[in-house]
Coordinates of C-alpha atoms and ligand atoms in Angstrom, one line a residue:
X1 CA 53.1 4.7 -162.1
X2 CA 53.7 8.4 -162.5
X3 CA 51.7 10.4 -165.0
X4 CA 54.1 11.7 -167.5
X5 CA 51.8 13.6 -169.7
X6 CA 50.1 16.7 -168.5
X7 CA 47.0 16.8 -170.7
X8 CA 43.6 16.1 -169.1
X9 CA 41.9 13.0 -170.4
X10 CA 39.8 14.6 -173.2
X11 CA 42.9 16.3 -174.7
X12 CA 45.0 13.2 -174.3
X13 CA 42.2 11.2 -175.9
X14 CA 42.3 13.5 -178.9
X15 CA 46.1 13.3 -179.1
X16 CA 46.0 9.5 -179.1
X17 CA 43.2 9.4 -181.6
X18 CA 45.1 11.6 -184.0
X19 CA 48.4 9.7 -183.6
X20 CA 46.6 6.4 -184.0
X21 CA 44.9 7.6 -187.2
X22 CA 48.3 8.6 -188.6
X23 CA 49.8 5.2 -187.8
X24 CA 46.7 3.5 -189.2
X25 CA 47.1 5.5 -192.4
X26 CA 50.8 4.5 -192.6
X27 CA 50.0 0.8 -192.1
X28 CA 47.2 0.9 -194.7
X29 CA 49.5 2.7 -197.2
X30 CA 52.3 0.2 -196.6
X31 CA 49.8 -2.7 -197.1
X32 CA 48.5 -1.2 -200.4
X33 CA 52.1 -0.6 -201.6
X34 CA 52.9 -4.3 -200.9
X35 CA 49.7 -5.6 -202.4
X36 CA 48.7 -7.0 -199.0
X37 CA 45.3 -6.9 -197.3
X38 CA 45.1 -4.5 -194.3
X39 CA 43.8 -7.4 -192.2
X40 CA 47.1 -9.3 -192.6
X41 CA 48.8 -6.8 -190.3
X42 CA 48.0 -6.4 -186.6
X43 CA 48.9 -3.2 -184.8
X44 CA 50.4 -3.9 -181.3
X45 CA 50.7 -0.6 -179.4
X46 CA 53.7 -0.6 -177.0
X47 CA 52.4 1.2 -173.9
X48 CA 55.6 0.9 -171.9
X49 CA 56.3 3.8 -169.5
X50 CA 52.8 5.2 -170.2
X51 CA 50.0 4.9 -167.6
X52 CA 47.0 2.6 -167.4
X53 CA 44.8 5.6 -168.2
X54 CA 46.4 5.7 -171.7
X55 CA 45.8 2.0 -172.2
X56 CA 42.1 2.6 -171.3
X57 CA 41.9 5.5 -173.8
X58 CA 43.5 3.3 -176.5
X59 CA 41.0 0.6 -175.8
X60 CA 38.2 3.1 -176.3
X61 CA 39.8 4.0 -179.6
X62 CA 39.7 0.4 -180.8
X63 CA 43.1 -0.9 -179.8
X64 CA 43.0 -4.6 -178.8
X65 CA 46.7 -5.5 -178.7
X66 CA 49.2 -3.8 -176.3
X67 CA 52.8 -4.6 -175.4
X68 CA 55.0 -4.1 -172.4
X69 CA 58.7 -4.7 -171.8
X70 CA 59.2 -4.5 -168.0
X71 CA 57.2 -6.6 -165.6
X72 CA 57.4 -4.1 -162.7
X73 CA 55.7 -1.5 -165.0
X74 CA 53.4 -4.0 -166.8
X75 CA 51.9 -6.0 -163.9
X76 CA 50.1 -3.2 -162.1
X77 CA 49.1 -1.6 -165.4
X78 CA 47.6 -4.9 -166.6
X79 CA 45.8 -5.4 -163.3
X80 CA 44.3 -1.9 -163.6
X81 CA 43.0 -2.8 -167.0
X82 CA 41.9 -6.3 -166.2
X83 CA 38.3 -5.5 -167.1
X84 CA 39.2 -4.7 -170.7
X85 CA 39.3 -7.4 -173.4
X86 CA 42.9 -6.8 -174.4
X87 CA 45.7 -9.1 -175.7
X88 CA 48.9 -8.4 -173.7
X89 CA 52.2 -9.1 -175.4
X90 CA 55.4 -9.2 -173.5
X91 CA 58.3 -7.9 -175.6
X92 CA 61.2 -7.3 -173.1
X93 CA 64.1 -9.3 -172.0
X94 CA 62.6 -11.8 -169.5
X95 CA 64.3 -13.1 -166.3
X96 CA 63.1 -16.5 -165.2
X97 CA 62.2 -15.2 -161.8
X98 CA 59.7 -12.8 -163.5
X99 CA 58.0 -15.5 -165.6
X100 CA 55.3 -16.3 -163.1
X101 CA 54.2 -12.7 -162.8
X102 CA 54.4 -12.1 -166.6
X103 CA 52.2 -15.1 -167.2
X104 CA 49.6 -13.6 -164.9
X105 CA 48.6 -11.1 -167.6
X106 CA 50.5 -11.9 -170.9
X107 CA 48.7 -13.8 -173.7
X108 CA 51.9 -13.8 -175.9
X109 CA 55.5 -13.7 -174.9
X110 CA 57.4 -12.4 -178.0
X111 CA 60.9 -12.5 -176.5
X112 CA 61.6 -16.2 -176.0
X113 CA 65.4 -16.6 -176.6
X114 CA 66.8 -19.4 -174.5
X115 CA 66.0 -22.9 -173.3
X116 CA 65.9 -22.0 -169.6
X117 CA 63.2 -19.5 -170.4
X118 CA 61.2 -22.2 -172.3
X119 CA 61.4 -24.5 -169.3
X120 CA 60.3 -21.7 -166.9
X121 CA 57.5 -20.5 -169.1
X122 CA 56.2 -24.1 -169.5
X123 CA 56.1 -24.8 -165.8
X124 CA 54.4 -21.5 -165.0
X125 CA 51.8 -22.0 -167.7
X126 CA 51.0 -25.5 -166.5
X127 CA 50.7 -24.2 -162.9
X128 CA 48.4 -21.4 -164.1
X129 CA 46.4 -23.9 -166.1
X130 CA 46.7 -22.0 -169.3
X131 CA 48.3 -21.9 -172.8
X132 CA 50.7 -19.1 -173.7
X133 CA 51.7 -18.1 -177.2
X134 CA 55.5 -17.8 -177.7
X135 CA 57.5 -16.0 -180.3
X136 CA 61.2 -16.6 -180.6
X137 CA 63.1 -13.4 -180.6
X138 CA 65.8 -13.5 -183.3
X139 CA 69.0 -11.5 -182.9
X140 CA 70.0 -10.9 -186.5
X141 CA 73.2 -9.3 -185.5
X142 CA 74.2 -12.4 -183.6
X143 CA 74.7 -14.1 -187.1
X144 CA 78.0 -12.4 -187.4
X145 CA 78.9 -12.3 -183.7
X146 CA 78.2 -8.5 -183.5
X147 CA 75.6 -9.2 -180.8
X148 CA 73.6 -6.4 -179.5
X149 CA 72.3 -6.1 -176.0
X150 CA 68.6 -6.4 -176.7
X151 CA 68.2 -10.2 -176.3
X152 CA 67.4 -12.7 -178.9
X153 CA 68.8 -16.0 -180.2
X154 CA 71.1 -16.3 -183.2
X155 CA 69.2 -17.5 -186.4
X156 CA 71.0 -20.9 -186.1
X157 CA 69.4 -21.5 -182.7
X158 CA 65.8 -21.0 -183.7
X159 CA 65.0 -24.6 -184.8
X160 CA 66.1 -26.1 -181.5
X161 CA 64.0 -23.5 -179.5
X162 CA 61.0 -24.0 -181.7
X163 CA 61.1 -27.7 -181.2
X164 CA 61.4 -27.2 -177.4
X165 CA 58.5 -24.8 -177.3
X166 CA 56.3 -27.2 -179.3
X167 CA 57.2 -30.1 -177.0
X168 CA 56.4 -28.1 -173.9
X169 CA 53.1 -28.3 -172.0
X170 CA 51.3 -25.0 -171.8
X171 CA 53.2 -23.4 -174.6
X172 CA 52.2 -22.7 -178.2
X173 CA 54.8 -21.9 -180.8
X174 CA 53.4 -18.9 -182.8
X175 CA 56.4 -17.6 -184.8
X176 CA 59.2 -15.1 -184.7
X177 CA 60.0 -11.5 -183.5
X178 CA 62.9 -9.2 -184.1
X179 CA 64.1 -5.7 -183.4
X180 CA 66.1 -4.3 -186.3
X181 CA 69.8 -4.4 -185.3
X182 CA 71.6 -1.1 -184.5
X183 CA 75.0 -2.7 -185.1
X184 CA 76.5 -5.2 -187.4
X185 CA 75.7 -5.8 -191.1
X186 CA 72.0 -5.0 -190.8
X187 CA 72.5 -1.6 -189.0
X188 CA 70.5 1.0 -190.9
X189 CA 69.2 -1.7 -193.3
X190 CA 65.8 -2.5 -191.9
X191 CA 64.3 -3.9 -195.1
X192 CA 67.2 -6.4 -195.5
X193 CA 66.9 -7.3 -191.8
X194 CA 63.2 -8.0 -192.1
X195 CA 63.7 -9.9 -195.3
X196 CA 66.2 -12.1 -193.5
X197 CA 63.7 -12.7 -190.7
X198 CA 61.0 -13.7 -193.2
X199 CA 63.5 -16.2 -194.7
X200 CA 64.1 -17.7 -191.3
X201 CA 60.4 -17.8 -190.7
X202 CA 59.8 -19.6 -194.0
X203 CA 62.4 -22.2 -193.2
X204 CA 60.9 -22.8 -189.7
X205 CA 57.4 -23.1 -191.1
X206 CA 58.4 -26.2 -193.1
X207 CA 58.5 -28.1 -189.8
X208 CA 56.1 -25.8 -187.8
X209 CA 53.4 -24.7 -190.3
X210 CA 51.2 -23.1 -187.7
X211 CA 53.9 -20.7 -186.5
X212 CA 53.0 -17.9 -189.0
X213 CA 53.3 -14.8 -186.8
X214 CA 56.1 -12.5 -187.7
X215 CA 56.5 -9.5 -185.4
X216 CA 58.8 -6.8 -186.8
X217 CA 58.8 -3.1 -187.3
X218 CA 58.4 -0.2 -184.8
X219 CA 57.5 3.5 -185.1
X220 CA 60.3 4.4 -187.5
X221 CA 60.4 1.2 -189.7
X222 CA 56.9 -0.2 -189.8
X223 CA 56.7 0.3 -193.6
X224 CA 59.8 -1.8 -194.2
X225 CA 58.3 -4.5 -192.0
X226 CA 55.0 -4.6 -193.8
X227 CA 56.8 -4.6 -197.1
X228 CA 58.8 -7.6 -196.0
X229 CA 55.7 -9.5 -194.9
X230 CA 55.4 -8.9 -191.1
X231 CA 52.1 -9.9 -189.5
X232 CA 52.5 -7.7 -186.4
X233 CA 54.0 -4.3 -186.0
X234 CA 54.9 -3.0 -182.5
X235 CA 54.4 0.8 -182.3
X236 CA 55.1 2.9 -179.3
X237 CA 56.4 6.4 -179.9
X238 CA 54.3 7.2 -183.0
X239 CA 51.1 6.5 -181.0
X240 CA 51.9 7.6 -177.4
X241 CA 54.6 10.2 -177.9
X242 CA 58.4 10.2 -177.3
X243 CA 59.2 8.5 -174.0
X244 CA 61.0 10.8 -171.6
X245 CA 63.4 8.1 -170.7
X246 CA 64.6 4.9 -172.3
X247 CA 62.0 2.2 -171.5
Ligands
PLP1 C1 59.8 0.0 -177.2 C2 59.7 -1.2 -178.1 C3 59.0 -1.0 -179.3 C4 58.3 0.3 -179.8 O1 59.3 1.2 -180.2 P1 58.9 2.6 -180.8 O2 60.1 3.0 -181.4 O3 58.5 3.5 -179.6 O4 57.8 2.4 -181.7 C5 58.9 -2.2 -180.1 N1 59.4 -3.3 -179.8 C6 60.1 -3.5 -178.6 C7 60.7 -4.8 -178.3 C8 60.3 -2.4 -177.8 O5 61.0 -2.6 -176.6

């Protein structure tokens, strides 16, 4: 992992503390505006492309949930932070040949989007002797066929996947995740997108009442997600800074 920031640790710590405080303020304000309790929303900091030293600083600053989207990057980072009491979320498109490695450090996989992945996750979880939380990633743009390239299952496919996860050894069905679509009818309409996700979640919870996690909202649209009812926001840039490359 290359160090992409040049600040020594104390300065980087101050920078992260300041960014974290701003994000915390935004979440608190969004909760207040929506009449929600602050404890209803969990901040998951997306540390992709940033080094393990940043994860360590974030931990010192009180962060307990972190997310990664590429196993090659995440596996060594998680290993370097194995002494910290962190929840690791996997939020990237996941190939079945990476499942075993990802389950070596992930507590929750937020990007479950196909049957083959459910099968692979289940056998890897059983082999590892552990239970893994699963969120189904919903591609809201797939509803109209304008499918993006960021993974996810069409809303119509969620019930089948939920049932499969629930019936799979080693897996726990926790809820839904989405990334606001860049194309299609929801492009630029984050609030409408997140409202739609909440609707799908409410429908699913009729048959799966425990699956009450809703992961939505990132650096630019966390307010819309909190307003819609998200339980988890995934924030990268606003805490760690602009990533030098797409990650
Ligand atoms: C990178 C990423 C985020 C965080 O995005 P920011 O805009 O940096 O806050 C959230 N969710 C997923 C799935 C991501 O890949």
